[in-house]
Amino acid sequence: MDFRSSDTVVGPRSADLLPASATTAVKVVIVGGFGVGKTTLVGSVSEIRPLTTEETMTQAGAGVDDIAGVERKTSTTVAMDFGRISLSDELVLYVFGTPGQERFWFLWNGLFEGALGAVVLVDTRRLEVSFDVIGRLEDRGVPFVVALNTFPESPAYPTEELRTALDLPPEVPIVACDARTRESGRDVLMTLMRYLYRLSAPPAG
Ligand SMILES: Nc1nc2c(ncn2[C@@H]2O[C@H](COP(=O)(O)OP(=O)(O)OP(=O)(O)O)[C@@H](O)[C@H]2O)c(=O)[nH]1
Ligand SMILES: [Mg+2]
């Protein structure tokens, strides 16, 4: 899809999608278990009004939606989140958030098409919801960084303890963040871009 062609863009004007100075546009995906803050992160970093596909959680989801630990949550992503952020004058990131609930995970295929990397958002109070997500990324061979979203009662584990618990290789960056603030979300995306750059750079020596 050519974001510059106004004919093909439905919704925001094409100028909203790609600033004139941008020379590189990169697609990244935010993944994570149910209710870890993916939609919040996309919304806080985006410079354009984020596109979200949130639906109210209803009684129909009772017994299907696992709300343990996130009892106050009233809505959930059913297709995707979309936002845009300029990390520099030239570099623009298109940020796609995935649905957290397993019954919507079949949508991952489309959301990962053309993506260079991913952020795994983790709620350290509910580490177990991250295991499958990380496994699926590894199966796909998509490079990722891990961002620990800080909630008020989040236990503060030492990073290396979390690395072991999540069975992450030593090179995968782990950073703390607050998905509600733009600066913090931006730092996470910068960490991902630096990591992707390191992976693509030829080894020194
Ligand atoms: N305290 C705190 N609350 C947060 C943070 N991030 C998100 N929340 C809250 O946690 C709830 C879940 O956030 P969402 O952004 O909807 O989570 P999600 O991962 O998109 O959820 P699904 O799409 O249903 O998987 C919301 O009520 C947010 O306001 C955070 O960093 N700190
Ligand atoms: Mg969501």
mmCIF file with all atom_site columns, N, CA and C and ligand atoms in Angstrom, residues 32-41 54 57 70 72-78 81 98-101 121 125-126 149-153 177-181, ligand 1:
data_model
loop_
_atom_site.group_PDB
_atom_site.id
_atom_site.type_symbol
_atom_site.label_atom_id
_atom_site.label_alt_id
_atom_site.label_comp_id
_atom_site.label_asym_id
_atom_site.label_entity_id
_atom_site.label_seq_id
_atom_site.pdbx_PDB_ins_code
_atom_site.Cartn_x
_atom_site.Cartn_y
_atom_site.Cartn_z
_atom_site.occupancy
_atom_site.B_iso_or_equiv
_atom_site.pdbx_formal_charge
_atom_site.auth_seq_id
_atom_site.auth_comp_id
_atom_site.auth_asym_id
_atom_site.auth_atom_id
_atom_site.pdbx_PDB_model_num
ATOM   1   N N   . GLY A 1 32  ? 1.666   -8.746  23.029 1.00 0.00 ? 32  GLY A N   1
ATOM   2   C CA  . GLY A 1 32  ? 1.642   -8.986  24.472 1.00 0.00 ? 32  GLY A CA  1
ATOM   3   C C   . GLY A 1 32  ? 0.334   -9.651  24.838 1.00 0.00 ? 32  GLY A C   1
ATOM   4   N N   . GLY A 1 33  ? 0.289   -10.184 26.025 1.00 0.00 ? 33  GLY A N   1
ATOM   5   C CA  . GLY A 1 33  ? -0.909  -10.858 26.491 1.00 0.00 ? 33  GLY A CA  1
ATOM   6   C C   . GLY A 1 33  ? -2.060  -9.891  26.691 1.00 0.00 ? 33  GLY A C   1
ATOM   7   N N   . PHE A 1 34  ? -3.161  -10.446 27.120 1.00 0.00 ? 34  PHE A N   1
ATOM   8   C CA  . PHE A 1 34  ? -4.386  -9.684  27.323 1.00 0.00 ? 34  PHE A CA  1
ATOM   9   C C   . PHE A 1 34  ? -4.191  -8.576  28.372 1.00 0.00 ? 34  PHE A C   1
ATOM   10  N N   . GLY A 1 35  ? -4.546  -7.344  27.986 1.00 0.00 ? 35  GLY A N   1
ATOM   11  C CA  . GLY A 1 35  ? -4.602  -6.247  28.949 1.00 0.00 ? 35  GLY A CA  1
ATOM   12  C C   . GLY A 1 35  ? -3.282  -5.758  29.499 1.00 0.00 ? 35  GLY A C   1
ATOM   13  N N   . VAL A 1 36  ? -2.190  -5.965  28.768 1.00 0.00 ? 36  VAL A N   1
ATOM   14  C CA  . VAL A 1 36  ? -0.892  -5.507  29.288 1.00 0.00 ? 36  VAL A CA  1
ATOM   15  C C   . VAL A 1 36  ? -0.621  -4.040  28.974 1.00 0.00 ? 36  VAL A C   1
ATOM   16  N N   . GLY A 1 37  ? -1.471  -3.426  28.122 1.00 0.00 ? 37  GLY A N   1
ATOM   17  C CA  . GLY A 1 37  ? -1.308  -1.994  27.832 1.00 0.00 ? 37  GLY A CA  1
ATOM   18  C C   . GLY A 1 37  ? -0.908  -1.680  26.397 1.00 0.00 ? 37  GLY A C   1
ATOM   19  N N   . LYS A 1 38  ? -1.163  -2.583  25.460 1.00 0.00 ? 38  LYS A N   1
ATOM   20  C CA  . LYS A 1 38  ? -0.744  -2.374  24.069 1.00 0.00 ? 38  LYS A CA  1
ATOM   21  C C   . LYS A 1 38  ? -1.466  -1.179  23.427 1.00 0.00 ? 38  LYS A C   1
ATOM   22  N N   . THR A 1 39  ? -2.780  -1.146  23.591 1.00 0.00 ? 39  THR A N   1
ATOM   23  C CA  . THR A 1 39  ? -3.556  -0.039  23.006 1.00 0.00 ? 39  THR A CA  1
ATOM   24  C C   . THR A 1 39  ? -3.142  1.284   23.649 1.00 0.00 ? 39  THR A C   1
ATOM   25  N N   . THR A 1 40  ? -2.892  1.240   24.941 1.00 0.00 ? 40  THR A N   1
ATOM   26  C CA  . THR A 1 40  ? -2.446  2.441   25.660 1.00 0.00 ? 40  THR A CA  1
ATOM   27  C C   . THR A 1 40  ? -1.124  2.938   25.083 1.00 0.00 ? 40  THR A C   1
ATOM   28  N N   . LEU A 1 41  ? -0.207  2.031   24.826 1.00 0.00 ? 41  LEU A N   1
ATOM   29  C CA  . LEU A 1 41  ? 1.110   2.410   24.295 1.00 0.00 ? 41  LEU A CA  1
ATOM   30  C C   . LEU A 1 41  ? 0.985   3.020   22.902 1.00 0.00 ? 41  LEU A C   1
ATOM   31  N N   . GLU A 1 54  ? -11.467 -1.107  19.531 1.00 0.00 ? 54  GLU A N   1
ATOM   32  C CA  . GLU A 1 54  ? -11.828 -1.588  20.860 1.00 0.00 ? 54  GLU A CA  1
ATOM   33  C C   . GLU A 1 54  ? -13.320 -1.900  20.914 1.00 0.00 ? 54  GLU A C   1
ATOM   34  N N   . MET A 1 57  ? -16.230 -5.142  26.557 1.00 0.00 ? 57  MET A N   1
ATOM   35  C CA  . MET A 1 57  ? -16.317 -6.542  26.969 1.00 0.00 ? 57  MET A CA  1
ATOM   36  C C   . MET A 1 57  ? -17.675 -6.755  27.624 1.00 0.00 ? 57  MET A C   1
ATOM   37  N N   . VAL A 1 70  ? -6.991  -8.011  35.738 1.00 0.00 ? 70  VAL A N   1
ATOM   38  C CA  . VAL A 1 70  ? -7.362  -6.765  35.055 1.00 0.00 ? 70  VAL A CA  1
ATOM   39  C C   . VAL A 1 70  ? -8.882  -6.576  35.133 1.00 0.00 ? 70  VAL A C   1
ATOM   40  N N   . ARG A 1 72  ? -10.741 -4.340  36.188 1.00 0.00 ? 72  ARG A N   1
ATOM   41  C CA  . ARG A 1 72  ? -11.373 -3.061  35.877 1.00 0.00 ? 72  ARG A CA  1
ATOM   42  C C   . ARG A 1 72  ? -11.413 -2.765  34.374 1.00 0.00 ? 72  ARG A C   1
ATOM   43  N N   . LYS A 1 73  ? -10.860 -3.661  33.603 1.00 0.00 ? 73  LYS A N   1
ATOM   44  C CA  . LYS A 1 73  ? -10.817 -3.443  32.160 1.00 0.00 ? 73  LYS A CA  1
ATOM   45  C C   . LYS A 1 73  ? -12.216 -3.605  31.565 1.00 0.00 ? 73  LYS A C   1
ATOM   46  N N   . THR A 1 74  ? -12.617 -2.628  30.722 1.00 0.00 ? 74  THR A N   1
ATOM   47  C CA  . THR A 1 74  ? -13.972 -2.686  30.180 1.00 0.00 ? 74  THR A CA  1
ATOM   48  C C   . THR A 1 74  ? -13.994 -2.891  28.672 1.00 0.00 ? 74  THR A C   1
ATOM   49  N N   . SER A 1 75  ? -12.832 -2.706  28.012 1.00 0.00 ? 75  SER A N   1
ATOM   50  C CA  . SER A 1 75  ? -12.828 -2.885  26.563 1.00 0.00 ? 75  SER A CA  1
ATOM   51  C C   . SER A 1 75  ? -11.583 -3.643  26.145 1.00 0.00 ? 75  SER A C   1
ATOM   52  N N   . THR A 1 76  ? -11.644 -4.216  24.946 1.00 0.00 ? 76  THR A N   1
ATOM   53  C CA  . THR A 1 76  ? -10.540 -5.042  24.467 1.00 0.00 ? 76  THR A CA  1
ATOM   54  C C   . THR A 1 76  ? -10.388 -4.860  22.962 1.00 0.00 ? 76  THR A C   1
ATOM   55  N N   . THR A 1 77  ? -9.164  -5.011  22.485 1.00 0.00 ? 77  THR A N   1
ATOM   56  C CA  . THR A 1 77  ? -8.896  -4.850  21.053 1.00 0.00 ? 77  THR A CA  1
ATOM   57  C C   . THR A 1 77  ? -9.361  -6.097  20.300 1.00 0.00 ? 77  THR A C   1
ATOM   58  N N   . VAL A 1 78  ? -10.147 -5.901  19.248 1.00 0.00 ? 78  VAL A N   1
ATOM   59  C CA  . VAL A 1 78  ? -10.644 -7.058  18.501 1.00 0.00 ? 78  VAL A CA  1
ATOM   60  C C   . VAL A 1 78  ? -9.976  -7.208  17.138 1.00 0.00 ? 78  VAL A C   1
ATOM   61  N N   . ASP A 1 81  ? -4.570  -1.985  16.631 1.00 0.00 ? 81  ASP A N   1
ATOM   62  C CA  . ASP A 1 81  ? -4.386  -0.561  16.885 1.00 0.00 ? 81  ASP A CA  1
ATOM   63  C C   . ASP A 1 81  ? -3.414  -0.073  15.814 1.00 0.00 ? 81  ASP A C   1
ATOM   64  N N   . THR A 1 98  ? -1.458  -5.480  18.419 1.00 0.00 ? 98  THR A N   1
ATOM   65  C CA  . THR A 1 98  ? -2.238  -6.702  18.175 1.00 0.00 ? 98  THR A CA  1
ATOM   66  C C   . THR A 1 98  ? -3.324  -6.847  19.243 1.00 0.00 ? 98  THR A C   1
ATOM   67  N N   . PRO A 1 99  ? -4.342  -7.655  18.969 1.00 0.00 ? 99  PRO A N   1
ATOM   68  C CA  . PRO A 1 99  ? -5.289  -8.000  20.034 1.00 0.00 ? 99  PRO A CA  1
ATOM   69  C C   . PRO A 1 99  ? -4.602  -8.941  21.019 1.00 0.00 ? 99  PRO A C   1
ATOM   70  N N   . GLY A 1 100 ? -4.923  -8.801  22.309 1.00 0.00 ? 100 GLY A N   1
ATOM   71  C CA  . GLY A 1 100 ? -4.258  -9.635  23.303 1.00 0.00 ? 100 GLY A CA  1
ATOM   72  C C   . GLY A 1 100 ? -4.932  -10.982 23.522 1.00 0.00 ? 100 GLY A C   1
ATOM   73  N N   . GLN A 1 101 ? -6.206  -11.044 23.203 1.00 0.00 ? 101 GLN A N   1
ATOM   74  C CA  . GLN A 1 101 ? -6.925  -12.272 23.523 1.00 0.00 ? 101 GLN A CA  1
ATOM   75  C C   . GLN A 1 101 ? -6.660  -13.342 22.473 1.00 0.00 ? 101 GLN A C   1
ATOM   76  N N   . LEU A 1 121 ? 5.133   -6.328  25.163 1.00 0.00 ? 121 LEU A N   1
ATOM   77  C CA  . LEU A 1 121 ? 4.783   -5.595  26.374 1.00 0.00 ? 121 LEU A CA  1
ATOM   78  C C   . LEU A 1 121 ? 4.415   -6.615  27.450 1.00 0.00 ? 121 LEU A C   1
ATOM   79  N N   . ARG A 1 125 ? 3.055   -8.516  36.806 1.00 0.00 ? 125 ARG A N   1
ATOM   80  C CA  . ARG A 1 125 ? 2.152   -9.165  37.765 1.00 0.00 ? 125 ARG A CA  1
ATOM   81  C C   . ARG A 1 125 ? 1.566   -10.436 37.159 1.00 0.00 ? 125 ARG A C   1
ATOM   82  N N   . ARG A 1 126 ? 1.605   -10.510 35.819 1.00 0.00 ? 126 ARG A N   1
ATOM   83  C CA  . ARG A 1 126 ? 1.000   -11.658 35.128 1.00 0.00 ? 126 ARG A CA  1
ATOM   84  C C   . ARG A 1 126 ? 1.952   -12.135 34.026 1.00 0.00 ? 126 ARG A C   1
ATOM   85  N N   . ASN A 1 149 ? 5.794   -3.065  31.428 1.00 0.00 ? 149 ASN A N   1
ATOM   86  C CA  . ASN A 1 149 ? 4.871   -1.954  31.684 1.00 0.00 ? 149 ASN A CA  1
ATOM   87  C C   . ASN A 1 149 ? 4.597   -1.880  33.186 1.00 0.00 ? 149 ASN A C   1
ATOM   88  N N   . THR A 1 150 ? 4.882   -0.727  33.745 1.00 0.00 ? 150 THR A N   1
ATOM   89  C CA  . THR A 1 150 ? 4.827   -0.597  35.194 1.00 0.00 ? 150 THR A CA  1
ATOM   90  C C   . THR A 1 150 ? 3.430   -0.231  35.686 1.00 0.00 ? 150 THR A C   1
ATOM   91  N N   . PHE A 1 151 ? 2.831   -1.119  36.425 1.00 0.00 ? 151 PHE A N   1
ATOM   92  C CA  . PHE A 1 151 ? 1.553   -0.842  37.076 1.00 0.00 ? 151 PHE A CA  1
ATOM   93  C C   . PHE A 1 151 ? 1.845   -0.571  38.558 1.00 0.00 ? 151 PHE A C   1
ATOM   94  N N   . PRO A 1 152 ? 0.902   0.061   39.282 1.00 0.00 ? 152 PRO A N   1
ATOM   95  C CA  . PRO A 1 152 ? 1.195   0.454   40.663 1.00 0.00 ? 152 PRO A CA  1
ATOM   96  C C   . PRO A 1 152 ? 1.676   -0.699  41.545 1.00 0.00 ? 152 PRO A C   1
ATOM   97  N N   . GLU A 1 153 ? 1.109   -1.867  41.403 1.00 0.00 ? 153 GLU A N   1
ATOM   98  C CA  . GLU A 1 153 ? 1.506   -2.975  42.285 1.00 0.00 ? 153 GLU A CA  1
ATOM   99  C C   . GLU A 1 153 ? 2.515   -3.909  41.626 1.00 0.00 ? 153 GLU A C   1
ATOM   100 N N   . CYS A 1 177 ? 8.952   0.523   31.259 1.00 0.00 ? 177 CYS A N   1
ATOM   101 C CA  . CYS A 1 177 ? 8.270   1.667   30.644 1.00 0.00 ? 177 CYS A CA  1
ATOM   102 C C   . CYS A 1 177 ? 6.962   1.944   31.376 1.00 0.00 ? 177 CYS A C   1
ATOM   103 N N   . ASP A 1 178 ? 6.395   3.094   31.046 1.00 0.00 ? 178 ASP A N   1
ATOM   104 C CA  . ASP A 1 178 ? 5.029   3.389   31.468 1.00 0.00 ? 178 ASP A CA  1
ATOM   105 C C   . ASP A 1 178 ? 4.271   3.670   30.177 1.00 0.00 ? 178 ASP A C   1
ATOM   106 N N   . ALA A 1 179 ? 3.433   2.727   29.789 1.00 0.00 ? 179 ALA A N   1
ATOM   107 C CA  . ALA A 1 179 ? 2.772   2.808   28.480 1.00 0.00 ? 179 ALA A CA  1
ATOM   108 C C   . ALA A 1 179 ? 1.889   4.048   28.361 1.00 0.00 ? 179 ALA A C   1
ATOM   109 N N   . ARG A 1 180 ? 1.622   4.710   29.468 1.00 0.00 ? 180 ARG A N   1
ATOM   110 C CA  . ARG A 1 180 ? 0.724   5.864   29.412 1.00 0.00 ? 180 ARG A CA  1
ATOM   111 C C   . ARG A 1 180 ? 1.431   7.139   28.989 1.00 0.00 ? 180 ARG A C   1
ATOM   112 N N   . THR A 1 181 ? 2.769   7.145   29.021 1.00 0.00 ? 181 THR A N   1
ATOM   113 C CA  . THR A 1 181 ? 3.469   8.385   28.692 1.00 0.00 ? 181 THR A CA  1
ATOM   114 C C   . THR A 1 181 ? 4.212   8.277   27.364 1.00 0.00 ? 181 THR A C   1
HETATM 115 N N1  . LIG B 2 .   ? -1.214  1.909   35.962 1.00 0.00 ? 1   LIG B N1  1
HETATM 116 C C1  . LIG B 2 .   ? -1.095  1.683   34.686 1.00 0.00 ? 1   LIG B C1  1
HETATM 117 N N2  . LIG B 2 .   ? -2.189  1.326   34.008 1.00 0.00 ? 1   LIG B N2  1
HETATM 118 C C2  . LIG B 2 .   ? -2.069  1.088   32.685 1.00 0.00 ? 1   LIG B C2  1
HETATM 119 C C3  . LIG B 2 .   ? -0.812  1.180   32.027 1.00 0.00 ? 1   LIG B C3  1
HETATM 120 N N3  . LIG B 2 .   ? -0.988  0.834   30.737 1.00 0.00 ? 1   LIG B N3  1
HETATM 121 C C4  . LIG B 2 .   ? -2.298  0.530   30.592 1.00 0.00 ? 1   LIG B C4  1
HETATM 122 N N4  . LIG B 2 .   ? -2.950  0.700   31.748 1.00 0.00 ? 1   LIG B N4  1
HETATM 123 C C5  . LIG B 2 .   ? -4.370  0.430   31.976 1.00 0.00 ? 1   LIG B C5  1
HETATM 124 O O1  . LIG B 2 .   ? -4.523  -0.974  31.811 1.00 0.00 ? 1   LIG B O1  1
HETATM 125 C C6  . LIG B 2 .   ? -5.705  -1.286  31.093 1.00 0.00 ? 1   LIG B C6  1
HETATM 126 C C7  . LIG B 2 .   ? -5.405  -2.134  29.905 1.00 0.00 ? 1   LIG B C7  1
HETATM 127 O O2  . LIG B 2 .   ? -4.793  -1.399  28.904 1.00 0.00 ? 1   LIG B O2  1
HETATM 128 P P1  . LIG B 2 .   ? -4.987  -1.660  27.328 1.00 0.00 ? 1   LIG B P1  1
HETATM 129 O O3  . LIG B 2 .   ? -4.100  -0.651  26.662 1.00 0.00 ? 1   LIG B O3  1
HETATM 130 O O4  . LIG B 2 .   ? -6.402  -1.714  26.912 1.00 0.00 ? 1   LIG B O4  1
HETATM 131 O O5  . LIG B 2 .   ? -4.385  -3.125  27.185 1.00 0.00 ? 1   LIG B O5  1
HETATM 132 P P2  . LIG B 2 .   ? -4.268  -4.022  25.882 1.00 0.00 ? 1   LIG B P2  1
HETATM 133 O O6  . LIG B 2 .   ? -3.001  -4.754  26.002 1.00 0.00 ? 1   LIG B O6  1
HETATM 134 O O7  . LIG B 2 .   ? -4.459  -3.206  24.648 1.00 0.00 ? 1   LIG B O7  1
HETATM 135 O O8  . LIG B 2 .   ? -5.500  -5.008  26.060 1.00 0.00 ? 1   LIG B O8  1
HETATM 136 P P3  . LIG B 2 .   ? -6.138  -6.028  24.984 1.00 0.00 ? 1   LIG B P3  1
HETATM 137 O O9  . LIG B 2 .   ? -6.229  -5.338  23.681 1.00 0.00 ? 1   LIG B O9  1
HETATM 138 O O10 . LIG B 2 .   ? -7.489  -6.361  25.557 1.00 0.00 ? 1   LIG B O10 1
HETATM 139 O O11 . LIG B 2 .   ? -5.238  -7.201  24.994 1.00 0.00 ? 1   LIG B O11 1
HETATM 140 C C8  . LIG B 2 .   ? -6.351  0.063   30.762 1.00 0.00 ? 1   LIG B C8  1
HETATM 141 O O12 . LIG B 2 .   ? -7.350  0.273   31.713 1.00 0.00 ? 1   LIG B O12 1
HETATM 142 C C9  . LIG B 2 .   ? -5.230  1.070   30.915 1.00 0.00 ? 1   LIG B C9  1
HETATM 143 O O13 . LIG B 2 .   ? -5.690  2.336   31.345 1.00 0.00 ? 1   LIG B O13 1
HETATM 144 C C10 . LIG B 2 .   ? 0.314   1.596   32.800 1.00 0.00 ? 1   LIG B C10 1
HETATM 145 O O14 . LIG B 2 .   ? 1.427   1.739   32.306 1.00 0.00 ? 1   LIG B O14 1
HETATM 146 N N5  . LIG B 2 .   ? 0.117   1.816   34.119 1.00 0.00 ? 1   LIG B N5  1
#
